[in-house]
mmCIF file of C-alpha atoms in Angstrom:
data_model
loop_
_atom_site.group_PDB
_atom_site.id
_atom_site.type_symbol
_atom_site.label_atom_id
_atom_site.label_comp_id
_atom_site.label_asym_id
_atom_site.label_seq_id
_atom_site.Cartn_x
_atom_site.Cartn_y
_atom_site.Cartn_z
ATOM 1 C CA ILE U 169 90.485 137.227 165.463
ATOM 2 C CA MET U 170 92.653 137.747 162.410
ATOM 3 C CA SER U 171 95.711 135.642 161.805
ATOM 4 C CA THR U 172 99.010 137.449 161.560
ATOM 5 C CA THR U 173 100.465 134.692 159.380
ATOM 6 C CA GLN U 174 101.012 135.864 155.824
ATOM 7 C CA PRO U 175 99.487 133.517 153.228
ATOM 8 C CA LYS U 176 101.984 131.830 150.967
ATOM 9 C CA LYS U 177 102.099 133.060 147.442
ATOM 10 C CA ARG U 178 100.666 130.488 145.134
ATOM 11 C CA ARG U 179 102.932 129.294 142.398
ATOM 12 C CA ARG U 180 101.194 129.523 139.078
ATOM 13 C CA PHE U 181 103.127 126.792 137.367
ATOM 14 C CA VAL U 182 103.799 123.742 139.471
ATOM 15 C CA GLY U 183 105.346 120.536 138.290
ATOM 16 C CA LYS U 184 108.211 118.194 138.747
ATOM 17 C CA LYS U 185 111.300 119.155 136.882
ATOM 18 C CA LYS U 186 112.616 116.252 134.940
ATOM 19 C CA PHE U 187 116.236 116.185 133.969
ATOM 20 C CA THR U 188 116.738 114.328 130.733
ATOM 21 C CA THR U 189 119.714 113.975 128.529
ATOM 22 C CA LYS U 190 118.838 115.261 125.077
ATOM 23 C CA LYS U 191 120.185 113.273 122.207
ATOM 24 C CA SER U 192 122.541 115.270 120.010
ATOM 25 C CA VAL U 193 121.846 113.068 117.006
ATOM 26 C CA ASP U 194 118.656 111.638 115.519
ATOM 27 C CA GLU U 195 117.905 108.021 114.699
ATOM 28 C CA ARG U 196 119.834 108.342 111.421
ATOM 29 C CA GLY U 197 122.977 109.488 113.224
ATOM 30 C CA ILE U 198 122.600 113.041 111.896
ATOM 31 C CA LYS U 199 123.586 115.830 114.278
ATOM 32 C CA LYS U 200 120.638 117.893 115.471
ATOM 33 C CA VAL U 201 120.706 121.659 115.132
ATOM 34 C CA SER U 202 118.394 124.107 116.924
ATOM 35 C CA ALA U 203 115.682 125.750 114.831
ATOM 36 C CA ARG U 204 116.913 129.228 115.762
ATOM 37 C CA LYS U 205 120.446 128.471 114.681
ATOM 38 C CA ARG U 206 119.211 127.052 111.358
ATOM 39 C CA ARG U 207 117.424 130.305 110.542
ATOM 40 C CA GLU U 208 120.495 132.495 110.876
ATOM 41 C CA ILE U 209 122.377 132.509 107.588
ATOM 42 C CA PRO U 210 125.864 133.954 108.200
ATOM 43 C CA ASP U 211 126.654 137.338 106.675
ATOM 44 C CA GLU U 212 129.826 135.965 105.100
ATOM 45 C CA ILE U 213 127.575 133.860 102.854
ATOM 46 C CA LYS U 214 124.917 136.470 102.098
ATOM 47 C CA ASN U 215 127.440 139.224 101.437
ATOM 48 C CA ASN U 216 130.076 137.231 99.568
ATOM 49 C CA PRO U 217 130.754 139.355 96.430
ATOM 50 C CA ASP U 218 132.065 136.412 94.404
ATOM 51 C CA LEU U 219 129.003 134.328 95.227
ATOM 52 C CA LEU U 220 126.659 137.197 94.388
ATOM 53 C CA ALA U 221 128.405 137.588 91.035
ATOM 54 C CA ASP U 222 128.123 133.860 90.254
ATOM 55 C CA MET U 223 124.421 133.859 91.145
ATOM 56 C CA GLU U 224 123.688 136.519 88.531
ATOM 57 C CA VAL U 225 123.732 133.750 85.907
ATOM 58 C CA LEU U 226 120.524 132.362 87.413
ATOM 59 C CA PRO U 227 117.166 134.037 86.614
ATOM 60 C CA SER U 228 116.536 136.807 89.138
ATOM 61 C CA ASN U 229 112.840 135.932 89.614
ATOM 62 C CA TYR U 230 113.581 132.299 90.533
ATOM 63 C CA ASN U 231 114.461 131.750 94.185
ATOM 64 C CA PHE U 232 116.779 128.752 94.328
ATOM 65 C CA GLU U 233 117.668 129.586 97.951
ATOM 66 C CA ILE U 234 121.388 129.423 97.200
ATOM 67 C CA PHE U 235 122.435 131.120 100.466
ATOM 68 C CA LYS U 236 120.364 128.761 102.572
ATOM 69 C CA SER U 237 121.545 125.700 100.638
ATOM 70 C CA ILE U 238 125.239 126.587 100.999
ATOM 71 C CA TRP U 239 124.771 127.202 104.690
ATOM 72 C CA ARG U 240 122.950 123.899 105.259
ATOM 73 C CA ILE U 241 125.557 121.949 103.280
ATOM 74 C CA GLN U 242 128.391 123.525 105.239
ATOM 75 C CA GLU U 243 126.557 123.039 108.508
ATOM 76 C CA ALA U 244 126.099 119.335 107.747
ATOM 77 C CA ASN U 245 129.758 119.012 106.736
ATOM 78 C CA SER U 246 128.551 117.173 103.644
ATOM 79 C CA LYS U 247 130.880 115.621 101.103
ATOM 80 C CA ARG U 248 128.555 114.547 98.308
ATOM 81 C CA VAL U 249 125.308 116.377 97.491
ATOM 82 C CA ALA U 250 122.496 115.074 95.287
ATOM 83 C CA LEU U 251 120.429 117.571 93.299
ATOM 84 C CA GLN U 252 116.969 116.449 92.177
ATOM 85 C CA MET U 253 114.637 118.631 90.148
ATOM 86 C CA PRO U 254 111.851 118.402 87.542
ATOM 87 C CA GLU U 255 112.802 118.581 83.885
ATOM 88 C CA GLY U 256 111.773 122.229 83.628
ATOM 89 C CA LEU U 257 114.528 123.203 86.064
ATOM 90 C CA LEU U 258 117.285 120.862 84.877
ATOM 91 C CA ILE U 259 118.595 123.623 82.633
ATOM 92 C CA TYR U 260 119.946 125.278 85.797
ATOM 93 C CA ALA U 261 121.304 122.111 87.429
ATOM 94 C CA CYS U 262 124.902 122.427 86.219
ATOM 95 C CA ILE U 263 125.117 126.088 87.255
ATOM 96 C CA ILE U 264 123.849 125.318 90.748
ATOM 97 C CA ALA U 265 126.157 122.304 91.034
ATOM 98 C CA ASP U 266 129.155 124.465 90.081
ATOM 99 C CA ILE U 267 128.237 127.022 92.752
ATOM 100 C CA PHE U 268 127.963 124.394 95.483
ATOM 101 C CA GLU U 269 131.205 122.690 94.476
ATOM 102 C CA LYS U 270 133.016 126.031 94.489
ATOM 103 C CA TYR U 271 131.746 127.392 97.797
ATOM 104 C CA CYS U 272 131.063 124.190 99.752
ATOM 105 C CA LYS U 273 133.948 122.039 98.477
ATOM 106 C CA VAL U 274 131.594 119.130 97.811
ATOM 107 C CA GLU U 275 130.939 116.753 94.952
ATOM 108 C CA CYS U 276 127.521 117.250 93.362
ATOM 109 C CA VAL U 277 125.481 114.491 91.746
ATOM 110 C CA ILE U 278 122.674 115.583 89.406
ATOM 111 C CA MET U 279 119.844 113.053 89.435
ATOM 112 C CA GLY U 280 118.483 113.010 85.902
ATOM 113 C CA ASP U 281 115.654 110.489 86.259
ATOM 114 C CA VAL U 282 112.162 111.823 85.641
ATOM 115 C CA THR U 283 110.673 113.728 88.583
ATOM 116 C CA TYR U 284 106.922 114.253 88.269
ATOM 117 C CA GLY U 285 106.244 115.601 91.752
ATOM 118 C CA ALA U 286 107.088 115.575 95.433
ATOM 119 C CA CYS U 287 106.153 111.890 95.561
ATOM 120 C CA CYS U 288 109.204 111.208 93.383
ATOM 121 C CA ILE U 289 111.765 112.372 95.932
ATOM 122 C CA ASP U 290 114.534 109.796 95.611
ATOM 123 C CA ASP U 291 116.433 109.745 98.888
ATOM 124 C CA PHE U 292 116.905 105.990 98.510
ATOM 125 C CA THR U 293 118.929 106.409 95.307
ATOM 126 C CA ALA U 294 120.802 109.366 96.797
ATOM 127 C CA ARG U 295 121.868 107.171 99.693
ATOM 128 C CA SER U 296 122.898 104.322 97.390
ATOM 129 C CA LEU U 297 125.097 106.790 95.466
ATOM 130 C CA GLY U 298 126.915 107.673 98.647
ATOM 131 C CA CYS U 299 125.318 111.112 98.984
ATOM 132 C CA ASP U 300 124.936 112.525 102.483
ATOM 133 C CA PHE U 301 122.749 115.476 101.468
ATOM 134 C CA LEU U 302 119.804 115.789 99.046
ATOM 135 C CA ILE U 303 118.259 118.992 97.712
ATOM 136 C CA HIS U 304 114.870 118.478 96.065
ATOM 137 C CA TYR U 305 113.684 121.388 93.909
ATOM 138 C CA GLY U 306 110.271 122.520 92.742
ATOM 139 C CA HIS U 307 107.943 120.582 95.037
ATOM 140 C CA SER U 308 106.597 120.718 98.567
ATOM 141 C CA CYS U 309 107.715 118.338 101.297
ATOM 142 C CA LEU U 310 105.234 115.450 101.139
ATOM 143 C CA VAL U 311 107.853 113.238 102.764
ATOM 144 C CA PRO U 312 108.967 115.037 105.965
ATOM 145 C CA VAL U 313 112.710 115.617 106.264
ATOM 146 C CA HIS U 314 112.892 113.556 109.451
ATOM 147 C CA GLN U 315 111.704 110.512 107.466
ATOM 148 C CA THR U 316 114.183 110.658 104.603
ATOM 149 C CA ASP U 317 117.211 108.377 104.510
ATOM 150 C CA VAL U 318 119.658 111.258 104.015
ATOM 151 C CA ARG U 319 119.631 114.840 105.233
ATOM 152 C CA THR U 320 117.187 116.629 102.915
ATOM 153 C CA LEU U 321 116.369 120.206 101.985
ATOM 154 C CA TYR U 322 113.272 121.127 99.969
ATOM 155 C CA VAL U 323 113.577 124.217 97.778
ATOM 156 C CA PHE U 324 110.183 125.290 96.431
ATOM 157 C CA VAL U 325 111.752 127.619 93.833
ATOM 158 C CA ASP U 326 109.404 130.510 94.441
ATOM 159 C CA ILE U 327 108.859 132.398 91.170
ATOM 160 C CA GLN U 328 108.152 136.117 91.217
ATOM 161 C CA ILE U 329 105.560 137.279 88.690
ATOM 162 C CA ASP U 330 103.821 140.482 87.633
ATOM 163 C CA ILE U 331 101.472 140.346 90.592
ATOM 164 C CA GLU U 332 99.762 143.655 89.729
ATOM 165 C CA HIS U 333 98.765 142.310 86.318
ATOM 166 C CA PHE U 334 97.289 139.208 87.931
ATOM 167 C CA ILE U 335 95.298 141.269 90.434
ATOM 168 C CA GLU U 336 93.959 143.628 87.779
ATOM 169 C CA THR U 337 93.049 140.676 85.560
ATOM 170 C CA VAL U 338 90.944 139.134 88.320
ATOM 171 C CA LYS U 339 89.243 142.448 89.054
ATOM 172 C CA LEU U 340 88.483 143.036 85.357
ATOM 173 C CA ASN U 341 86.949 139.593 84.789
ATOM 174 C CA PHE U 342 84.930 139.517 88.018
ATOM 175 C CA PRO U 343 83.552 143.028 88.567
ATOM 176 C CA ASP U 344 80.890 141.861 91.017
ATOM 177 C CA PRO U 345 82.356 142.100 94.556
ATOM 178 C CA SER U 346 79.943 139.423 95.769
ATOM 179 C CA THR U 347 81.647 136.800 93.558
ATOM 180 C CA ARG U 348 82.931 133.983 95.752
ATOM 181 C CA LEU U 349 86.539 133.346 94.711
ATOM 182 C CA ALA U 350 88.947 130.540 95.569
ATOM 183 C CA LEU U 351 92.596 131.167 94.658
ATOM 184 C CA VAL U 352 94.867 128.146 94.108
ATOM 185 C CA GLY U 353 98.108 127.319 92.327
ATOM 186 C CA THR U 354 101.321 125.338 92.479
ATOM 187 C CA ILE U 355 103.904 125.754 95.211
ATOM 188 C CA GLN U 356 106.096 128.012 93.027
ATOM 189 C CA PHE U 357 103.399 130.700 93.095
ATOM 190 C CA ALA U 358 102.137 130.257 96.660
ATOM 191 C CA SER U 359 103.668 133.518 97.889
ATOM 192 C CA SER U 360 102.157 135.395 94.929
ATOM 193 C CA LEU U 361 98.744 133.984 95.798
ATOM 194 C CA HIS U 362 98.974 135.312 99.317
ATOM 195 C CA ARG U 363 100.130 138.748 98.169
ATOM 196 C CA ALA U 364 97.225 138.887 95.732
ATOM 197 C CA LYS U 365 94.812 137.845 98.464
ATOM 198 C CA LEU U 366 95.777 140.846 100.596
ATOM 199 C CA ASP U 367 94.653 143.214 97.823
ATOM 200 C CA LEU U 368 91.715 141.259 96.462
ATOM 201 C CA GLN U 369 90.067 140.654 99.828
ATOM 202 C CA LYS U 370 89.544 144.419 100.077
ATOM 203 C CA ILE U 371 87.169 144.046 97.117
ATOM 204 C CA TYR U 372 85.699 140.557 97.405
ATOM 205 C CA SER U 373 83.931 139.756 100.661
ATOM 206 C CA HIS U 374 84.065 136.007 100.062
ATOM 207 C CA LEU U 375 87.619 135.204 98.952
ATOM 208 C CA ALA U 376 89.833 132.417 100.220
ATOM 209 C CA VAL U 377 93.057 130.562 99.616
ATOM 210 C CA PRO U 378 91.842 127.051 100.550
ATOM 211 C CA GLN U 379 94.121 124.448 102.082
ATOM 212 C CA CYS U 380 94.224 120.689 101.866
ATOM 213 C CA LYS U 381 96.673 119.679 104.572
ATOM 214 C CA PRO U 382 99.536 118.736 104.610
ATOM 215 C CA LEU U 383 99.861 121.000 101.556
ATOM 216 C CA SER U 384 100.457 124.721 101.959
ATOM 217 C CA PRO U 385 97.470 127.109 101.749
ATOM 218 C CA GLY U 386 96.473 127.490 98.110
ATOM 219 C CA GLU U 387 98.716 124.659 96.932
ATOM 220 C CA ILE U 388 97.217 121.813 94.940
ATOM 221 C CA LEU U 389 98.695 118.647 93.455
ATOM 222 C CA GLY U 390 97.604 116.583 90.495
ATOM 223 C CA CYS U 391 96.196 113.997 92.912
ATOM 224 C CA THR U 392 95.302 116.143 95.947
ATOM 225 C CA SER U 393 92.953 119.125 96.075
ATOM 226 C CA PRO U 394 90.444 120.569 98.561
ATOM 227 C CA LYS U 395 86.749 119.812 98.296
ATOM 228 C CA LEU U 396 85.038 123.211 98.238
ATOM 229 C CA CYS U 397 81.440 121.902 98.569
ATOM 230 C CA ASN U 398 80.083 124.503 96.105
ATOM 231 C CA ASN U 399 80.762 127.311 98.587
ATOM 232 C CA TYR U 400 82.475 129.209 95.778
ATOM 233 C CA ASP U 401 81.438 130.508 92.373
ATOM 234 C CA VAL U 402 84.859 130.559 90.751
ATOM 235 C CA ILE U 403 88.242 128.852 91.058
ATOM 236 C CA VAL U 404 91.184 130.955 89.875
ATOM 237 C CA TYR U 405 94.314 128.916 89.227
ATOM 238 C CA LEU U 406 97.686 130.676 89.119
ATOM 239 C CA ALA U 407 100.259 128.579 87.228
ATOM 240 C CA ASP U 408 101.085 127.303 83.775
ATOM 241 C CA GLY U 409 99.783 123.980 82.505
ATOM 242 C CA ARG U 410 96.576 122.116 83.383
ATOM 243 C CA PHE U 411 97.642 119.004 85.253
ATOM 244 C CA HIS U 412 97.245 120.415 88.766
ATOM 245 C CA LEU U 413 94.218 122.476 87.793
ATOM 246 C CA GLU U 414 92.384 119.387 86.567
ATOM 247 C CA SER U 415 92.745 117.906 90.039
ATOM 248 C CA ILE U 416 90.629 120.591 91.698
ATOM 249 C CA MET U 417 88.241 120.578 88.727
ATOM 250 C CA ILE U 418 87.653 116.851 89.238
ATOM 251 C CA ALA U 419 87.130 117.364 92.965
ATOM 252 C CA ASN U 420 84.731 120.278 92.330
ATOM 253 C CA PRO U 421 82.958 119.691 89.005
ATOM 254 C CA GLY U 422 80.203 122.213 89.768
ATOM 255 C CA ILE U 423 82.490 125.247 90.123
ATOM 256 C CA LEU U 424 83.724 127.350 87.204
ATOM 257 C CA ALA U 425 87.489 127.266 86.738
ATOM 258 C CA TYR U 426 89.853 129.838 85.234
ATOM 259 C CA ARG U 427 93.608 129.743 84.670
ATOM 260 C CA TYR U 428 96.062 132.634 84.722
ATOM 261 C CA ASP U 429 99.324 131.759 83.004
ATOM 262 C CA PRO U 430 101.985 133.966 84.651
ATOM 263 C CA TYR U 431 104.345 133.626 81.679
ATOM 264 C CA SER U 432 102.011 134.474 78.800
ATOM 265 C CA LYS U 433 99.669 136.525 81.054
ATOM 266 C CA ILE U 434 96.715 134.845 79.355
ATOM 267 C CA PHE U 435 93.562 134.398 81.435
ATOM 268 C CA SER U 436 91.410 131.535 80.163
ATOM 269 C CA ARG U 437 88.236 129.688 81.057
ATOM 270 C CA GLU U 438 89.023 125.982 81.517
ATOM 271 C CA GLU U 439 86.670 123.032 81.149
ATOM 272 C CA TYR U 440 86.855 119.368 82.074
ATOM 273 C CA LYS U 441 84.634 116.570 80.736
ATOM 274 C CA PHE U 442 83.735 115.198 84.143
ATOM 275 C CA GLU U 443 80.769 113.086 83.036
ATOM 276 C CA GLU U 444 82.792 111.394 80.283
ATOM 277 C CA MET U 445 85.630 110.675 82.681
ATOM 278 C CA MET U 446 83.234 109.157 85.221
ATOM 279 C CA ARG U 447 81.604 106.995 82.556
ATOM 280 C CA ILE U 448 84.977 105.604 81.464
ATOM 281 C CA ARG U 449 86.136 104.975 85.032
ATOM 282 C CA LYS U 450 82.885 103.194 85.950
ATOM 283 C CA SER U 451 83.226 100.955 82.898
ATOM 284 C CA CYS U 452 86.794 100.000 83.892
ATOM 285 C CA ILE U 453 85.681 99.244 87.448
ATOM 286 C CA ASP U 454 82.846 97.015 86.224
ATOM 287 C CA ILE U 455 85.210 95.007 84.008
ATOM 288 C CA ALA U 456 87.812 94.711 86.770
ATOM 289 C CA THR U 457 85.190 93.436 89.206
ATOM 290 C CA ASN U 458 84.850 90.265 87.109
ATOM 291 C CA ALA U 459 88.604 89.643 86.882
ATOM 292 C CA GLU U 460 89.971 86.376 88.272
ATOM 293 C CA CYS U 461 93.618 87.406 88.567
ATOM 294 C CA VAL U 462 94.498 90.987 89.466
ATOM 295 C CA GLY U 463 97.910 92.530 88.929
ATOM 296 C CA ILE U 464 99.000 95.118 91.498
ATOM 297 C CA VAL U 465 101.663 97.565 90.355
ATOM 298 C CA LEU U 466 103.656 99.052 93.229
ATOM 299 C CA GLY U 467 105.373 102.194 91.960
ATOM 300 C CA THR U 468 109.083 102.378 92.723
ATOM 301 C CA LEU U 469 109.719 105.863 91.301
ATOM 302 C CA GLY U 470 110.964 107.758 94.319
ATOM 303 C CA ARG U 471 108.441 107.386 97.136
ATOM 304 C CA GLN U 472 105.367 106.787 94.979
ATOM 305 C CA GLY U 473 104.562 103.312 96.276
ATOM 306 C CA SER U 474 102.652 102.875 99.547
ATOM 307 C CA LEU U 475 102.943 99.589 101.431
ATOM 308 C CA SER U 476 99.870 100.333 103.557
ATOM 309 C CA ILE U 477 97.748 100.821 100.435
ATOM 310 C CA LEU U 478 99.237 97.631 99.006
ATOM 311 C CA ASP U 479 98.275 95.653 102.110
ATOM 312 C CA ASN U 480 94.704 96.940 102.025
ATOM 313 C CA ILE U 481 94.271 96.132 98.342
ATOM 314 C CA LYS U 482 95.675 92.617 98.784
ATOM 315 C CA LYS U 483 93.271 91.934 101.677
ATOM 316 C CA ASN U 484 90.286 93.139 99.644
ATOM 317 C CA ILE U 485 91.234 91.063 96.598
ATOM 318 C CA VAL U 486 91.648 87.914 98.685
ATOM 319 C CA ALA U 487 88.357 88.570 100.485
ATOM 320 C CA SER U 488 86.600 88.846 97.129
ATOM 321 C CA GLY U 489 87.829 85.375 96.152
ATOM 322 C CA LYS U 490 90.374 86.446 93.559
ATOM 323 C CA THR U 491 94.132 85.986 93.166
ATOM 324 C CA TYR U 492 96.748 88.688 92.727
ATOM 325 C CA VAL U 493 100.302 89.239 91.542
ATOM 326 C CA VAL U 494 102.457 92.161 92.730
ATOM 327 C CA VAL U 495 104.701 93.796 90.123
ATOM 328 C CA LEU U 496 107.261 96.507 90.884
ATOM 329 C CA LEU U 497 107.631 99.205 88.218
ATOM 330 C CA SER U 498 109.201 102.648 88.192
ATOM 331 C CA GLU U 499 107.037 103.725 85.262
ATOM 332 C CA ILE U 500 103.884 102.134 83.872
ATOM 333 C CA PHE U 501 103.463 101.656 80.124
ATOM 334 C CA PRO U 502 100.796 99.676 78.180
ATOM 335 C CA THR U 503 103.417 97.626 76.323
ATOM 336 C CA LYS U 504 104.942 96.518 79.631
ATOM 337 C CA LEU U 505 101.633 95.444 81.152
ATOM 338 C CA ASN U 506 100.649 93.619 77.963
ATOM 339 C CA LEU U 507 103.506 91.177 78.588
ATOM 340 C CA PHE U 508 101.500 89.749 81.513
ATOM 341 C CA SER U 509 98.876 87.892 79.518
ATOM 342 C CA ASP U 510 97.455 86.036 82.535
ATOM 343 C CA ILE U 511 96.439 89.245 84.317
ATOM 344 C CA ASP U 512 92.781 90.208 83.811
ATOM 345 C CA ALA U 513 92.876 93.661 85.429
ATOM 346 C CA TRP U 514 95.397 95.981 87.069
ATOM 347 C CA VAL U 515 95.552 98.218 90.119
ATOM 348 C CA GLN U 516 98.394 100.746 90.220
ATOM 349 C CA ILE U 517 99.793 102.298 93.399
ATOM 350 C CA ALA U 518 101.810 105.104 91.861
ATOM 351 C CA CYS U 519 99.770 108.067 90.628
ATOM 352 C CA PRO U 520 95.946 108.093 90.628
ATOM 353 C CA ARG U 521 95.943 110.366 87.597
ATOM 354 C CA LEU U 522 97.608 107.677 85.529
ATOM 355 C CA SER U 523 94.350 105.714 85.655
ATOM 356 C CA ILE U 524 92.169 108.757 85.049
ATOM 357 C CA ASP U 525 94.153 110.382 82.249
ATOM 358 C CA TRP U 526 95.470 107.388 80.306
ATOM 359 C CA ALA U 527 92.783 104.750 80.751
ATOM 360 C CA THR U 528 92.068 104.392 77.037
ATOM 361 C CA GLY U 529 95.730 103.624 76.333
ATOM 362 C CA PHE U 530 95.648 100.307 78.220
ATOM 363 C CA ASP U 531 94.117 97.106 76.899
ATOM 364 C CA LYS U 532 92.938 96.011 80.342
ATOM 365 C CA PRO U 533 91.440 98.048 83.197
ATOM 366 C CA LEU U 534 94.002 100.005 85.207
ATOM 367 C CA LEU U 535 92.422 101.075 88.488
ATOM 368 C CA SER U 536 93.540 103.593 91.081
ATOM 369 C CA PRO U 537 93.430 102.640 94.792
ATOM 370 C CA TYR U 538 90.107 104.502 95.156
ATOM 371 C CA GLU U 539 88.608 102.552 92.271
ATOM 372 C CA ALA U 540 90.008 99.286 93.638
ATOM 373 C CA GLU U 541 88.168 99.978 96.887
ATOM 374 C CA ILE U 542 84.951 100.004 94.843
ATOM 375 C CA ALA U 543 85.802 96.960 92.725
ATOM 376 C CA TYR U 544 87.113 94.730 95.539
ATOM 377 C CA GLY U 545 86.173 96.460 98.792
ATOM 378 C CA ASN U 546 82.892 97.658 100.228
ATOM 379 C CA LEU U 547 82.800 101.188 98.833
ATOM 380 C CA GLU U 548 79.850 102.250 96.696
ATOM 381 C CA TRP U 549 80.298 104.130 93.439
ATOM 382 C CA ASN U 550 79.152 107.766 93.560
ATOM 383 C CA ASN U 551 78.437 109.114 90.104
ATOM 384 C CA GLU U 552 78.606 112.713 91.343
ATOM 385 C CA ASP U 553 81.879 112.608 93.237
ATOM 386 C CA TYR U 554 85.465 111.561 92.593
ATOM 387 C CA PRO U 555 87.749 112.365 95.553
ATOM 388 C CA MET U 556 91.182 113.860 94.942
ATOM 389 C CA ASP U 557 92.612 113.175 98.398
ATOM 390 C CA TYR U 558 95.540 110.868 97.769
ATOM 391 C CA TYR U 559 97.922 112.706 100.114
ATOM 392 C CA SER U 560 95.326 114.518 102.209
ATOM 393 C CA GLU U 561 95.495 114.184 106.001
ATOM 394 C CA THR U 562 91.760 113.463 105.929
ATOM 395 C CA GLY U 563 91.847 111.152 102.893
ATOM 396 C CA GLY U 564 89.789 107.992 102.601
ATOM 397 C CA LYS U 565 91.081 104.510 103.324
ATOM 398 C CA TRP U 566 92.376 104.316 99.743
ATOM 399 C CA SER U 567 94.729 107.271 100.374
ATOM 400 C CA VAL U 568 98.264 107.260 101.737
ATOM 401 C CA LYS U 569 97.260 108.631 105.138
ATOM 402 C CA GLY U 570 93.902 106.886 105.335
ATOM 403 C CA SER U 571 95.299 103.462 104.496
ATOM 404 C CA ALA U 572 97.835 103.749 107.321
ATOM 405 C CA VAL U 573 95.108 104.702 109.814
ATOM 406 C CA ASN U 574 92.769 101.895 108.727
ATOM 407 C CA LYS U 575 95.509 99.296 108.573
#
């Protein structure tokens, strides 16, 4: 006997609907705006003939995201805007400030203190100056915008280059398609890296733009680079200068490294004296291990200092039977540290590369948090490896992320 009752249609998505009142402002009192609305730059900004004429003063291959910045400033109803940029971009600061003051009716404050990297974002000073908006140029967003003390916009300043010349240069120098290539660079050339990858991967079967999160794919910092585990034959670095390149060379001493300077268009083989660096660092660690009083420098330049790293280092020093003194410094110089005659060794929580690059300039050992973990913690020295993971999401307990997890 068959039932004449029709089976009920089963609902695919079942759940209790919860009615909640969404907050219109965040914990800082800043009005929230939907992501979709933020993406839509009004035509009256993009097509403003006067604005377009004023922007012609800026270099055409530098993307300062003027339209987006004006829109965000107007949207936030800001009154005073802080502009922070590295020294290489300060030449354009007054022009950009004039544009914002003209089209946003705001007062602009140019922050002239040294800005080495994204770790130097100075939202604290911007707030103390009465600014309600901060635009940080030239670096990626290590400090998320929801954590800054004032509304913040990061402008990477993407720089357009002769991408065809870069691609042809790589092809000319590495004719073997089986060559395993890793393409990296600074954030200004991240988009160029990805455009080059689209063409080069048609030739090279093993080509990648590696990522060390939270950084963008291909982006490296002077203190944070991916560990490639010798899965590649060559590292190709797209950017000028060596500071960032040396980071990935330290993390991967067994892989050949080349640099393409997009300004001079010179392609060069780069070398790093890894063994000498390791010998010097091991010597400093050994001397610091025997110190009775350790000075801990907490960097105050922007957001360089990490309280979680500080807590871990203090615990390790106390556990090893030593005393410590905490000193706050925005910049670290040998003459300044020499004034503390009672300190036997130093640990600096500012930039790991300061210890690596300038060790011979200090009269007493100046350790990085990683090295302090060896000197005063329970980490063993590895003569073949020096991690560059200071801001990595998977960094060790000496890193910014790792110290917070292991706290």
